[in-house]
Short mmCIF file of C-alpha atoms in Angstrom, two decimals:
data_model
loop_
_atom_site.label_atom_id
_atom_site.label_comp_id
_atom_site.label_asym_id
_atom_site.label_seq_id
_atom_site.Cartn_x
_atom_site.Cartn_y
_atom_site.Cartn_z
CA MET A 21 -19.03 -26.73 -34.05
CA LYS A 22 -16.92 -29.86 -34.39
CA PRO A 23 -13.54 -29.31 -32.69
CA ILE A 24 -10.48 -28.90 -34.90
CA GLU A 25 -7.34 -30.55 -33.56
CA VAL A 26 -4.48 -28.05 -33.38
CA CYS A 27 -1.65 -29.93 -31.71
CA SER A 28 -0.62 -32.48 -29.11
CA LEU A 29 1.73 -31.87 -26.21
CA ARG A 30 4.00 -34.76 -25.29
CA GLY A 31 6.31 -34.50 -22.33
CA HIS A 32 4.90 -36.49 -19.45
CA LEU A 33 6.24 -40.01 -19.12
CA ASN A 34 3.49 -40.95 -16.67
CA ASP A 35 -0.29 -40.77 -16.43
CA ILE A 36 -1.53 -37.17 -16.54
CA THR A 37 -3.76 -36.59 -13.54
CA CYS A 38 -4.86 -32.95 -13.86
CA THR A 39 -4.52 -29.83 -16.01
CA GLU A 40 -5.36 -26.18 -15.42
CA PRO A 41 -5.24 -23.06 -17.64
CA TYR A 42 -2.97 -20.40 -16.15
CA TYR A 43 -3.68 -16.72 -16.80
CA SER A 44 -0.98 -14.08 -16.47
CA ALA A 45 -1.11 -10.56 -17.88
CA GLU A 46 -2.35 -11.09 -21.45
CA ASN A 47 -1.15 -14.67 -21.75
CA VAL A 48 -2.97 -17.96 -21.36
CA SER A 49 -0.75 -20.93 -20.65
CA LEU A 50 -1.32 -24.44 -19.32
CA ILE A 51 -0.19 -26.32 -16.22
CA SER A 52 -0.23 -30.12 -16.26
CA ALA A 53 0.74 -32.69 -13.63
CA ASP A 54 1.16 -36.44 -13.51
CA SER A 55 1.08 -39.50 -11.27
CA LYS A 56 4.75 -39.22 -10.25
CA GLY A 57 4.57 -35.60 -9.10
CA TRP A 58 5.98 -33.88 -12.21
CA ILE A 59 4.62 -30.43 -13.11
CA ILE A 60 4.97 -28.84 -16.56
CA TRP A 61 4.09 -25.22 -17.27
CA TRP A 62 3.39 -25.11 -21.02
CA ASP A 63 3.53 -22.27 -23.52
CA ILE A 64 0.54 -23.22 -25.67
CA ASN A 65 1.74 -21.34 -28.76
CA THR A 66 5.29 -22.70 -28.88
CA ARG A 67 4.19 -26.15 -27.62
CA ARG A 68 7.21 -26.08 -25.32
CA PRO A 69 7.60 -25.86 -21.53
CA ASN A 70 8.15 -22.59 -19.72
CA CYS A 71 9.24 -24.55 -16.68
CA VAL A 72 9.46 -28.18 -15.50
CA TRP A 73 9.95 -29.45 -11.96
CA LYS A 74 9.12 -32.44 -9.76
CA GLY A 75 6.84 -30.84 -7.23
CA HIS A 76 5.56 -33.87 -5.32
CA ASP A 77 6.50 -37.43 -4.46
CA SER A 78 3.21 -38.94 -5.61
CA ASN A 79 0.03 -38.53 -7.67
CA ILE A 80 -1.01 -34.87 -8.02
CA VAL A 81 -4.78 -34.53 -7.46
CA THR A 82 -5.37 -30.76 -7.68
CA ILE A 83 -3.91 -27.80 -9.56
CA ARG A 84 -5.40 -24.34 -8.92
CA GLN A 85 -4.26 -20.87 -9.83
CA ILE A 86 -5.00 -18.75 -6.77
CA CYS A 87 -4.63 -15.11 -5.78
CA ASN A 88 -1.45 -13.08 -6.19
CA GLY A 89 -0.39 -15.13 -9.23
CA LEU A 90 0.35 -18.21 -7.14
CA LEU A 91 -0.11 -21.86 -8.04
CA LEU A 92 -1.56 -24.41 -5.61
CA THR A 93 -0.92 -28.13 -6.03
CA HIS A 94 -2.24 -30.99 -3.90
CA SER A 95 -0.91 -34.53 -3.95
CA LYS A 96 -1.35 -38.03 -2.55
CA ASP A 97 1.96 -37.48 -0.74
CA SER A 98 -0.17 -35.65 1.90
CA ASP A 99 1.10 -32.19 0.95
CA ILE A 100 -0.40 -29.05 -0.48
CA LYS A 101 2.23 -26.76 -1.97
CA ILE A 102 1.88 -23.13 -2.95
CA TRP A 103 4.33 -22.08 -5.67
CA ASP A 104 5.37 -18.57 -6.70
CA ILE A 105 6.08 -19.42 -10.33
CA GLU A 106 5.77 -16.03 -12.03
CA LYS A 107 8.91 -14.76 -10.30
CA PHE A 108 10.81 -17.97 -11.04
CA LYS A 109 13.35 -17.28 -13.79
CA ASP A 110 15.81 -20.16 -13.36
CA GLY A 111 13.54 -23.13 -14.02
CA SER A 112 14.42 -26.04 -16.28
CA ARG A 113 12.84 -26.40 -19.70
CA GLU A 114 13.94 -29.98 -20.15
CA MET A 115 11.28 -32.66 -20.25
CA PRO A 116 10.84 -34.95 -17.20
CA ALA A 117 13.46 -37.68 -16.89
CA GLU A 118 12.35 -41.23 -16.11
CA LYS A 119 15.37 -41.95 -13.88
CA TYR A 120 13.99 -39.49 -11.31
CA ASN A 121 10.44 -40.87 -11.23
CA SER A 122 11.00 -42.85 -8.04
CA VAL A 123 13.11 -40.19 -6.28
CA GLN A 124 11.25 -38.95 -3.21
CA TYR A 125 13.34 -36.03 -2.06
CA PHE A 126 10.53 -34.52 0.01
CA ASN A 127 10.41 -37.51 2.37
CA VAL A 128 12.06 -36.98 5.73
CA GLY A 129 14.25 -39.83 6.98
CA ASP A 130 17.31 -41.87 6.24
CA ALA A 131 18.02 -42.65 2.61
CA GLU A 132 20.47 -44.74 0.67
CA GLU A 133 23.59 -42.98 -0.60
CA ASN A 134 22.53 -43.53 -4.21
CA ASP A 135 19.15 -41.96 -3.44
CA ASN A 136 20.83 -38.89 -1.99
CA ILE A 137 22.97 -38.57 -5.12
CA LEU A 138 19.84 -38.74 -7.28
CA LYS A 139 18.11 -36.15 -5.09
CA ASN A 140 21.00 -33.74 -5.54
CA GLU A 141 21.04 -34.37 -9.29
CA LEU A 142 17.30 -33.83 -9.50
CA LEU A 143 17.36 -30.55 -7.58
CA GLU A 144 20.27 -29.31 -9.70
CA LYS A 145 18.70 -30.28 -13.00
CA PHE A 146 15.12 -29.30 -12.11
CA PRO A 147 15.26 -26.41 -9.59
CA LEU A 148 12.17 -25.73 -7.48
CA PRO A 149 10.30 -22.41 -7.46
CA GLU A 150 9.82 -20.66 -4.13
CA HIS A 151 7.12 -22.54 -2.25
CA THR A 152 5.60 -23.41 1.10
CA VAL A 153 4.17 -26.73 2.30
CA ILE A 154 0.85 -27.54 3.99
CA PRO A 155 0.32 -31.13 5.24
CA VAL A 156 -3.21 -32.46 4.64
CA ASN A 157 -5.24 -35.66 4.54
CA ALA A 158 -4.51 -37.86 1.53
CA LEU A 159 -6.64 -40.87 2.42
CA ASN A 160 -8.67 -40.60 -0.79
CA TYR A 161 -8.55 -38.90 -4.19
CA CYS A 162 -10.78 -35.92 -3.39
CA ASN A 163 -9.49 -32.57 -4.61
CA VAL A 164 -9.15 -29.38 -2.56
CA ASP A 165 -10.49 -25.95 -3.53
CA TYR A 166 -9.74 -22.30 -2.80
CA SER A 167 -11.70 -19.04 -2.73
CA ASN A 168 -11.40 -15.68 -0.98
CA TYR A 169 -8.28 -16.55 1.04
CA HIS A 170 -9.87 -19.80 2.25
CA LEU A 171 -9.04 -23.42 1.48
CA ILE A 172 -11.29 -26.44 1.96
CA THR A 173 -9.82 -29.94 2.26
CA PRO A 174 -10.86 -33.40 3.48
CA ALA A 175 -10.44 -33.50 7.26
CA THR A 176 -7.08 -34.56 8.65
CA THR A 177 -8.41 -37.69 10.37
CA ASP A 178 -11.67 -38.49 8.55
CA SER A 179 -12.28 -38.38 4.78
CA ASN A 180 -16.05 -38.07 5.39
CA ASN A 181 -15.54 -34.67 7.04
CA PHE A 182 -13.82 -31.47 5.91
CA ASP A 183 -11.53 -28.75 7.26
CA LEU A 184 -11.61 -25.05 6.39
CA TYR A 185 -8.42 -22.98 6.44
CA LEU A 186 -7.55 -19.32 6.13
CA ILE A 187 -4.27 -19.25 4.21
CA PHE A 188 -3.88 -15.61 3.14
CA LYS A 189 -4.43 -12.29 4.81
CA PRO A 190 -6.03 -9.58 2.64
CA SER A 191 -3.32 -7.30 1.29
CA ASP A 192 -2.91 -4.78 -1.51
CA GLN A 193 0.87 -5.17 -1.56
CA ASN A 194 1.88 -7.14 -4.64
CA ASP A 195 5.61 -6.98 -3.92
CA GLN A 196 5.44 -9.14 -0.80
CA SER A 197 7.31 -12.41 -0.61
CA LEU A 198 5.39 -15.68 -0.52
CA GLU A 199 5.88 -15.99 3.25
CA GLU A 200 4.64 -12.45 3.85
CA LYS A 201 1.45 -13.21 1.94
CA LEU A 202 0.63 -16.27 4.04
CA ASN A 203 -1.48 -16.26 7.18
CA LEU A 204 -2.09 -19.91 7.95
CA LYS A 205 -5.03 -20.69 10.26
CA ARG A 206 -7.46 -23.58 10.53
CA VAL A 207 -10.86 -21.97 11.19
CA ALA A 208 -13.10 -25.06 11.09
CA THR A 209 -11.98 -28.56 12.07
CA SER A 210 -13.43 -31.92 10.98
CA VAL A 211 -16.87 -30.60 10.09
CA ASP A 212 -19.27 -33.57 9.90
CA PRO A 213 -21.84 -33.13 7.07
CA TRP A 214 -24.09 -35.82 8.53
CA LYS A 215 -24.30 -34.01 11.87
CA LEU A 216 -24.98 -30.69 10.12
CA TYR A 217 -27.72 -32.29 8.02
CA LYS A 218 -29.26 -34.01 11.06
CA LYS A 219 -29.18 -30.74 13.01
CA THR A 220 -30.86 -28.89 10.14
CA ILE A 221 -33.66 -31.44 9.69
CA ASN A 222 -34.34 -31.74 13.41
CA HIS A 223 -34.52 -27.95 13.69
CA LEU A 224 -36.99 -27.74 10.79
CA ASN A 225 -39.12 -30.51 12.29
CA LYS A 226 -39.19 -28.67 15.60
CA GLU A 227 -40.28 -25.44 13.90
CA GLN A 228 -43.06 -27.28 12.10
CA GLY A 229 -44.20 -29.14 15.20
CA VAL A 230 -43.04 -32.52 13.93
CA GLU A 231 -41.83 -34.76 16.75
CA SER A 232 -39.83 -37.27 14.67
CA GLU A 233 -36.06 -36.88 14.54
CA ILE A 234 -33.30 -38.42 12.50
CA GLY A 235 -31.90 -41.35 14.48
CA ASN A 236 -28.65 -41.29 16.37
CA GLU A 237 -25.48 -42.02 14.44
CA ASP A 238 -25.12 -45.44 16.09
CA ASP A 239 -28.53 -46.43 14.72
CA ILE A 240 -27.78 -45.41 11.15
CA LEU A 241 -26.00 -47.79 8.79
CA LYS A 242 -22.96 -46.34 7.09
CA ARG A 243 -24.59 -46.69 3.68
CA ASP A 244 -27.33 -44.31 4.85
CA ARG A 245 -24.78 -41.58 5.41
CA PHE A 246 -22.81 -39.79 2.72
CA GLY A 247 -19.52 -41.71 2.62
CA ILE A 248 -16.22 -40.09 1.72
CA MET A 249 -15.81 -36.79 -0.11
CA MET A 250 -15.37 -37.27 -3.85
CA LYS A 251 -15.37 -33.72 -5.23
CA VAL A 252 -15.42 -30.25 -3.67
CA MET A 253 -15.98 -26.89 -5.38
CA PHE A 254 -16.42 -23.27 -4.31
CA VAL A 255 -19.11 -21.42 -6.29
CA GLY A 256 -18.78 -18.20 -4.31
CA ASP A 257 -16.76 -16.74 -1.47
CA ASP A 258 -19.21 -18.15 1.09
CA LEU A 259 -20.81 -21.08 -0.76
CA PHE A 260 -19.35 -24.44 -1.71
CA TYR A 261 -20.63 -27.84 -2.82
CA ILE A 262 -19.36 -31.32 -2.05
CA GLY A 263 -20.17 -34.47 -4.00
CA TYR A 264 -20.09 -37.67 -1.97
CA GLU A 265 -19.52 -41.37 -2.42
CA SER A 266 -23.23 -41.97 -1.74
CA GLY A 267 -24.24 -39.83 -4.72
CA HIS A 268 -25.45 -36.93 -2.55
CA LEU A 269 -24.65 -33.36 -3.59
CA ILE A 270 -24.62 -30.99 -0.61
CA GLY A 271 -24.36 -27.19 -0.63
CA PHE A 272 -22.79 -25.46 2.38
CA HIS A 273 -22.94 -21.78 3.34
CA ILE A 274 -20.21 -20.14 5.43
CA ASP A 275 -21.38 -17.28 7.64
CA PHE A 276 -18.41 -15.06 8.47
CA SER A 277 -20.52 -12.40 10.22
CA GLY A 278 -19.62 -13.71 13.69
CA VAL A 279 -15.89 -13.84 13.02
CA THR A 280 -13.83 -11.03 14.50
CA ASN A 281 -10.29 -10.50 13.29
CA ASN A 282 -7.96 -8.46 15.47
CA GLU A 283 -4.74 -7.50 13.74
CA LYS A 284 -1.69 -7.15 15.97
CA LYS A 285 1.85 -6.25 15.09
CA GLU A 286 3.95 -8.72 16.99
CA PRO A 287 7.64 -9.03 16.16
CA THR A 288 8.47 -12.71 16.37
CA PRO A 289 11.58 -14.46 15.05
CA HIS A 290 10.72 -17.28 12.68
CA SER A 291 13.29 -19.86 11.75
CA THR A 292 11.21 -23.02 11.74
CA LYS A 293 11.04 -25.79 9.20
CA PRO A 294 7.83 -27.51 8.04
CA ASN A 295 6.99 -30.23 10.55
CA LYS A 296 5.22 -33.21 9.00
CA ASN A 297 4.29 -34.49 12.46
CA VAL A 298 1.94 -31.53 12.97
CA SER A 299 -1.51 -31.99 11.46
CA GLY A 300 -3.18 -29.24 9.48
CA LEU A 301 -1.44 -25.90 9.11
CA SER A 302 -0.39 -25.27 12.71
CA GLY A 303 3.13 -23.90 12.98
CA LEU A 304 3.80 -24.77 9.36
CA LEU A 305 5.40 -21.64 7.94
CA GLY A 306 9.05 -22.37 7.25
CA SER A 307 11.46 -19.46 7.06
CA LYS A 308 15.12 -18.73 6.58
CA SER A 309 14.96 -15.19 7.83
CA LYS A 310 13.57 -13.20 10.73
CA LYS A 311 10.62 -10.95 10.13
CA SER A 312 7.51 -9.58 11.81
CA PHE A 313 4.06 -10.94 11.05
CA ASP A 314 0.53 -9.69 11.57
CA ARG A 315 -1.19 -12.17 13.85
CA THR A 316 -4.89 -12.67 13.22
CA ILE A 317 -6.86 -13.66 16.31
CA ILE A 318 -10.12 -15.36 15.41
CA ASN A 319 -12.53 -14.92 18.33
CA LYS A 320 -15.27 -17.09 16.86
CA ASP A 321 -15.33 -19.79 14.23
CA PRO A 322 -17.45 -19.12 11.12
CA GLU A 323 -20.83 -20.82 11.14
CA ILE A 324 -21.24 -23.48 8.45
CA LYS A 325 -24.69 -24.76 7.58
CA VAL A 326 -26.30 -27.02 4.99
CA VAL A 327 -28.43 -25.07 2.49
CA TYR A 328 -28.99 -27.69 -0.22
CA ILE A 329 -29.03 -31.46 -0.59
CA ASN A 330 -29.94 -33.74 -3.48
CA ASP A 331 -29.52 -37.48 -4.05
CA SER A 332 -30.35 -37.74 -7.76
CA CYS A 333 -27.00 -39.42 -8.49
CA SER A 334 -27.40 -41.99 -5.70
CA PRO A 335 -26.12 -44.68 -5.40
CA ASN A 336 -23.41 -43.69 -7.91
CA PRO A 337 -20.40 -41.79 -6.49
CA ILE A 338 -20.04 -38.24 -7.81
CA LEU A 339 -17.00 -37.75 -10.06
CA SER A 340 -17.32 -34.23 -11.47
CA LEU A 341 -18.75 -30.80 -10.66
CA GLU A 342 -18.83 -27.62 -12.74
CA VAL A 343 -20.41 -24.16 -12.39
CA ASP A 344 -22.62 -22.92 -15.24
CA LYS A 345 -22.43 -19.16 -14.72
CA VAL A 346 -24.85 -18.44 -17.56
CA GLY A 347 -27.57 -20.67 -16.11
CA ASN A 348 -26.59 -20.01 -12.46
CA ARG A 349 -26.48 -23.71 -11.69
CA ILE A 350 -24.22 -26.60 -10.72
CA ILE A 351 -23.66 -29.39 -13.23
CA CYS A 352 -22.96 -32.75 -11.65
CA GLY A 353 -21.73 -36.07 -13.08
CA SER A 354 -21.18 -39.47 -11.51
CA THR A 355 -20.17 -43.03 -12.32
CA GLY A 356 -23.66 -43.43 -13.78
CA LYS A 357 -25.19 -42.00 -16.96
CA GLN A 358 -27.19 -39.09 -15.51
CA LEU A 359 -26.04 -35.49 -15.87
CA THR A 360 -27.86 -33.41 -13.24
CA PHE A 361 -28.40 -29.65 -12.92
CA HIS A 362 -28.87 -27.86 -9.60
CA GLU A 363 -29.95 -24.23 -9.21
CA ILE A 364 -27.62 -22.10 -7.08
CA PRO A 365 -29.57 -20.29 -4.32
CA HIS A 366 -29.48 -16.49 -4.13
CA GLU A 367 -30.00 -16.37 -0.37
CA PHE A 368 -29.20 -18.82 2.39
CA SER A 369 -31.83 -18.34 5.09
CA HIS A 370 -33.75 -21.49 4.12
CA PHE A 371 -32.63 -25.08 3.71
CA ARG A 372 -33.71 -26.83 0.51
CA GLU A 373 -33.88 -30.61 0.18
CA ALA A 374 -34.48 -31.10 -3.54
CA LYS A 375 -36.10 -34.44 -4.26
CA ASP A 376 -35.96 -33.85 -8.01
CA CYS A 377 -33.75 -31.80 -10.28
CA GLU A 378 -33.24 -31.32 -14.00
CA SER A 379 -31.39 -34.34 -15.36
CA TYR A 380 -30.42 -35.91 -18.69
CA ASN A 381 -29.51 -39.48 -19.51
CA LEU A 382 -26.34 -39.30 -21.62
CA ARG A 383 -26.50 -43.05 -22.33
CA HIS A 384 -22.84 -43.32 -21.43
CA SER A 385 -21.56 -44.09 -17.95
CA GLY A 386 -18.55 -42.66 -16.12
CA ILE A 387 -18.83 -38.85 -16.38
CA GLN A 388 -15.21 -38.06 -15.57
CA SER A 389 -15.02 -34.38 -16.52
CA ILE A 390 -17.39 -31.47 -17.26
CA SER A 391 -16.59 -28.10 -18.79
CA VAL A 392 -19.02 -25.38 -19.93
CA ASN A 393 -19.04 -21.92 -21.50
CA HIS A 394 -21.77 -19.61 -22.82
CA SER A 395 -22.78 -21.90 -25.69
CA LEU A 396 -21.17 -25.31 -25.26
CA LEU A 397 -21.14 -28.10 -22.70
CA VAL A 398 -18.33 -30.66 -23.02
CA VAL A 399 -18.45 -33.96 -21.15
CA GLY A 400 -15.53 -36.38 -20.93
CA PHE A 401 -16.10 -40.01 -20.01
CA TRP A 402 -13.54 -42.20 -18.33
CA ASP A 403 -13.25 -44.52 -21.36
CA GLY A 404 -11.88 -41.64 -23.48
CA ILE A 405 -15.06 -40.51 -25.27
CA ILE A 406 -15.65 -36.73 -25.39
CA LYS A 407 -19.10 -35.39 -26.28
CA GLY A 408 -20.15 -31.81 -26.92
CA TYR A 409 -23.69 -30.52 -26.30
CA ASN A 410 -25.47 -27.24 -26.95
CA ARG A 411 -27.42 -25.39 -24.26
CA ASP A 412 -30.44 -27.62 -24.92
CA ILE A 413 -28.30 -30.74 -24.29
CA ASN A 414 -28.43 -31.84 -27.90
CA GLU A 415 -25.26 -33.64 -28.96
CA VAL A 416 -23.24 -31.61 -31.49
CA PHE A 417 -20.02 -33.61 -31.66
CA LYS A 418 -18.35 -36.78 -30.45
CA TYR A 419 -14.62 -37.46 -30.29
CA SER A 420 -12.48 -40.36 -29.17
CA LYS A 421 -8.73 -40.68 -29.28
CA ARG A 422 -7.81 -43.65 -31.44
CA LEU A 423 -4.54 -45.26 -30.43
CA PRO A 424 -3.04 -48.57 -31.56
CA ARG A 425 -4.24 -51.51 -29.51
CA ILE A 426 -0.72 -52.95 -29.52
CA ASP A 427 2.24 -51.32 -27.78
CA VAL A 428 4.45 -51.44 -30.88
CA LEU A 429 7.65 -50.15 -29.29
CA GLU A 430 7.62 -52.68 -26.47
CA SER A 431 6.57 -55.60 -28.66
CA ASN A 432 9.59 -54.99 -30.91
CA ASN A 433 11.98 -54.91 -27.97
CA GLY A 434 13.63 -58.36 -28.08
CA GLN A 435 11.28 -61.25 -27.39
CA VAL A 436 8.72 -59.32 -25.35
CA GLN A 437 5.22 -60.44 -26.24
CA PRO A 438 2.82 -57.75 -27.56
CA HIS A 439 0.01 -56.78 -25.24
CA GLU A 440 -2.94 -54.41 -25.20
CA ARG A 441 -2.48 -51.05 -23.51
CA GLU A 442 -5.72 -50.87 -21.61
CA SER A 443 -5.12 -47.37 -20.21
CA SER A 444 -3.88 -45.71 -23.39
CA MET A 445 -7.28 -44.23 -24.26
CA ARG A 446 -8.44 -43.37 -20.75
CA LEU A 447 -9.38 -39.71 -20.40
CA CYS A 448 -8.28 -37.59 -17.46
CA THR A 449 -9.83 -34.15 -17.97
CA THR A 450 -11.43 -31.85 -20.51
CA LYS A 451 -11.10 -28.08 -20.17
CA LEU A 452 -12.74 -25.30 -22.16
CA VAL A 453 -10.30 -22.37 -22.16
CA MET A 454 -11.62 -18.89 -22.85
CA PRO A 455 -9.53 -16.58 -25.08
CA LYS A 456 -7.32 -13.99 -23.48
CA GLU A 457 -8.05 -10.27 -23.70
CA THR A 458 -5.83 -8.98 -26.51
CA LEU A 459 -4.74 -5.46 -27.25
CA LYS A 460 -5.90 -3.84 -30.46
CA VAL A 461 -3.22 -4.29 -33.09
CA SER A 462 -2.55 -1.68 -35.76
CA THR A 463 -3.10 -3.04 -39.27
CA LYS A 464 0.23 -1.45 -40.24
CA ASP A 465 2.11 -3.55 -37.70
CA TYR A 466 2.82 -6.60 -39.85
CA LYS A 467 4.80 -8.49 -37.21
CA SER A 468 2.03 -8.03 -34.68
CA LEU A 469 -0.55 -9.25 -37.18
CA ILE A 470 1.46 -12.39 -37.94
CA LYS A 471 2.06 -13.02 -34.24
CA ARG A 472 -1.63 -12.60 -33.47
CA LYS A 473 -2.62 -14.89 -36.32
CA ARG A 474 -0.37 -17.63 -34.94
CA ASP A 475 -1.60 -17.08 -31.37
CA ILE A 476 -4.09 -19.90 -30.82
CA THR A 477 -5.00 -18.57 -27.37
CA THR A 478 -7.15 -15.88 -29.03
CA ALA A 479 -9.66 -18.63 -29.88
CA ASN A 480 -11.88 -20.82 -27.72
CA LEU A 481 -9.88 -23.95 -26.94
CA LEU A 482 -10.76 -27.42 -25.76
CA ILE A 483 -7.91 -29.15 -23.94
CA SER A 484 -8.12 -32.87 -23.24
CA SER A 485 -5.55 -34.86 -21.28
CA TYR A 486 -5.05 -38.60 -21.13
CA TYR A 487 -3.55 -41.20 -18.88
CA ASP A 488 -1.00 -42.09 -21.58
CA GLY A 489 0.79 -38.80 -20.89
CA THR A 490 -0.46 -36.76 -23.87
CA ILE A 491 -2.48 -33.54 -24.09
CA THR A 492 -4.55 -32.68 -27.17
CA ILE A 493 -5.59 -29.10 -27.95
CA PHE A 494 -8.58 -28.27 -30.17
CA LYS A 495 -10.08 -25.07 -31.53
CA ILE A 496 -13.82 -24.80 -30.94
#
């Protein structure tokens, strides 16, 4: 089961920060992003870009393919952007250019004349797909996640808390524009996990006749709380997990039963521009035309409650979360050496505080990335080591990217002294990519047989990305 290296993709000039497989029709492609805001949509078979653009002004933290064939990106520039890339036919296929790395054309304000010239050059050379902008908190490096028209993000004013947004209205119309698909509402604001946990425990104690309560917030040291959000992940339409700086993993259930949506047709002219001074999503939909929108009135916020908590990773901050659909469990990794497994509940009427859970000591710290399929678990560590395990957590392969310790190109440039490239082997992510569903090909169709034979997306793939700007693709 040792992975076979197929190819490497080289295009990013900066540290790669995240990658995501992108599924469309019968094709599997790859989206990658870097620390300067560049986004590359790769054709895996040709090893060339379908489209390249500079989508953000800073480090991109999240890439997610969401409903209606749209792409969501989230960056340290305090923006979430939703891109309609499948309808974008005029994109550039040139690789990112270093001269535009520092151009911040999304910033509002006065700029030098030379900067404006570069902005115009950049937009002309690397056109942007149709998109909309959502300002969010970027105080830390926590990702955002999406499921069932809802988006969860760190809270606007406090990275310990979270916000929940409704960003799409259910619709069966696939020919709508991006603006027509959007229905931007914040339905839960700055939800405090510590308060929810305290409320849950105090309620259970009251039911059981126990008089003791968790102390007031002013009496609790900060280290006894959960700290900032490190990783968030939906595992169902109404269930999500957050890993915290303290090492706690908390499961939250969203009860939508009390939410009433009243749809009203209300013709309203829209000609607004995104306003970065407005927090959250309020009044954020920019438009160049006038149209009517359905306005959703939410009479009651959804109820969010804690259904699971575990501190097996404590005091190590949680770095990675993954859903094991075969085992119906969450796999969790941290800055420590323990890989922990947490059963996903089937019903949410009871709170569960798990003191113990299934765990394995991988004897290697810094679990940066986790990916799993029906037979293989792949773990990437932040020093560049990748290990593969079977379902019994027995190691089946180990891989590390060997790069020269000396930056040869720079050391040969004049009198510059050679130096070690400390980040050249650092791993960003590992992704197991499932094969696409292919049509049956007639054995008489020679061209189709050759094309299918060369199509590496019909196999199980392992995609690893590194902070030196390269992506390596393996067959598993």
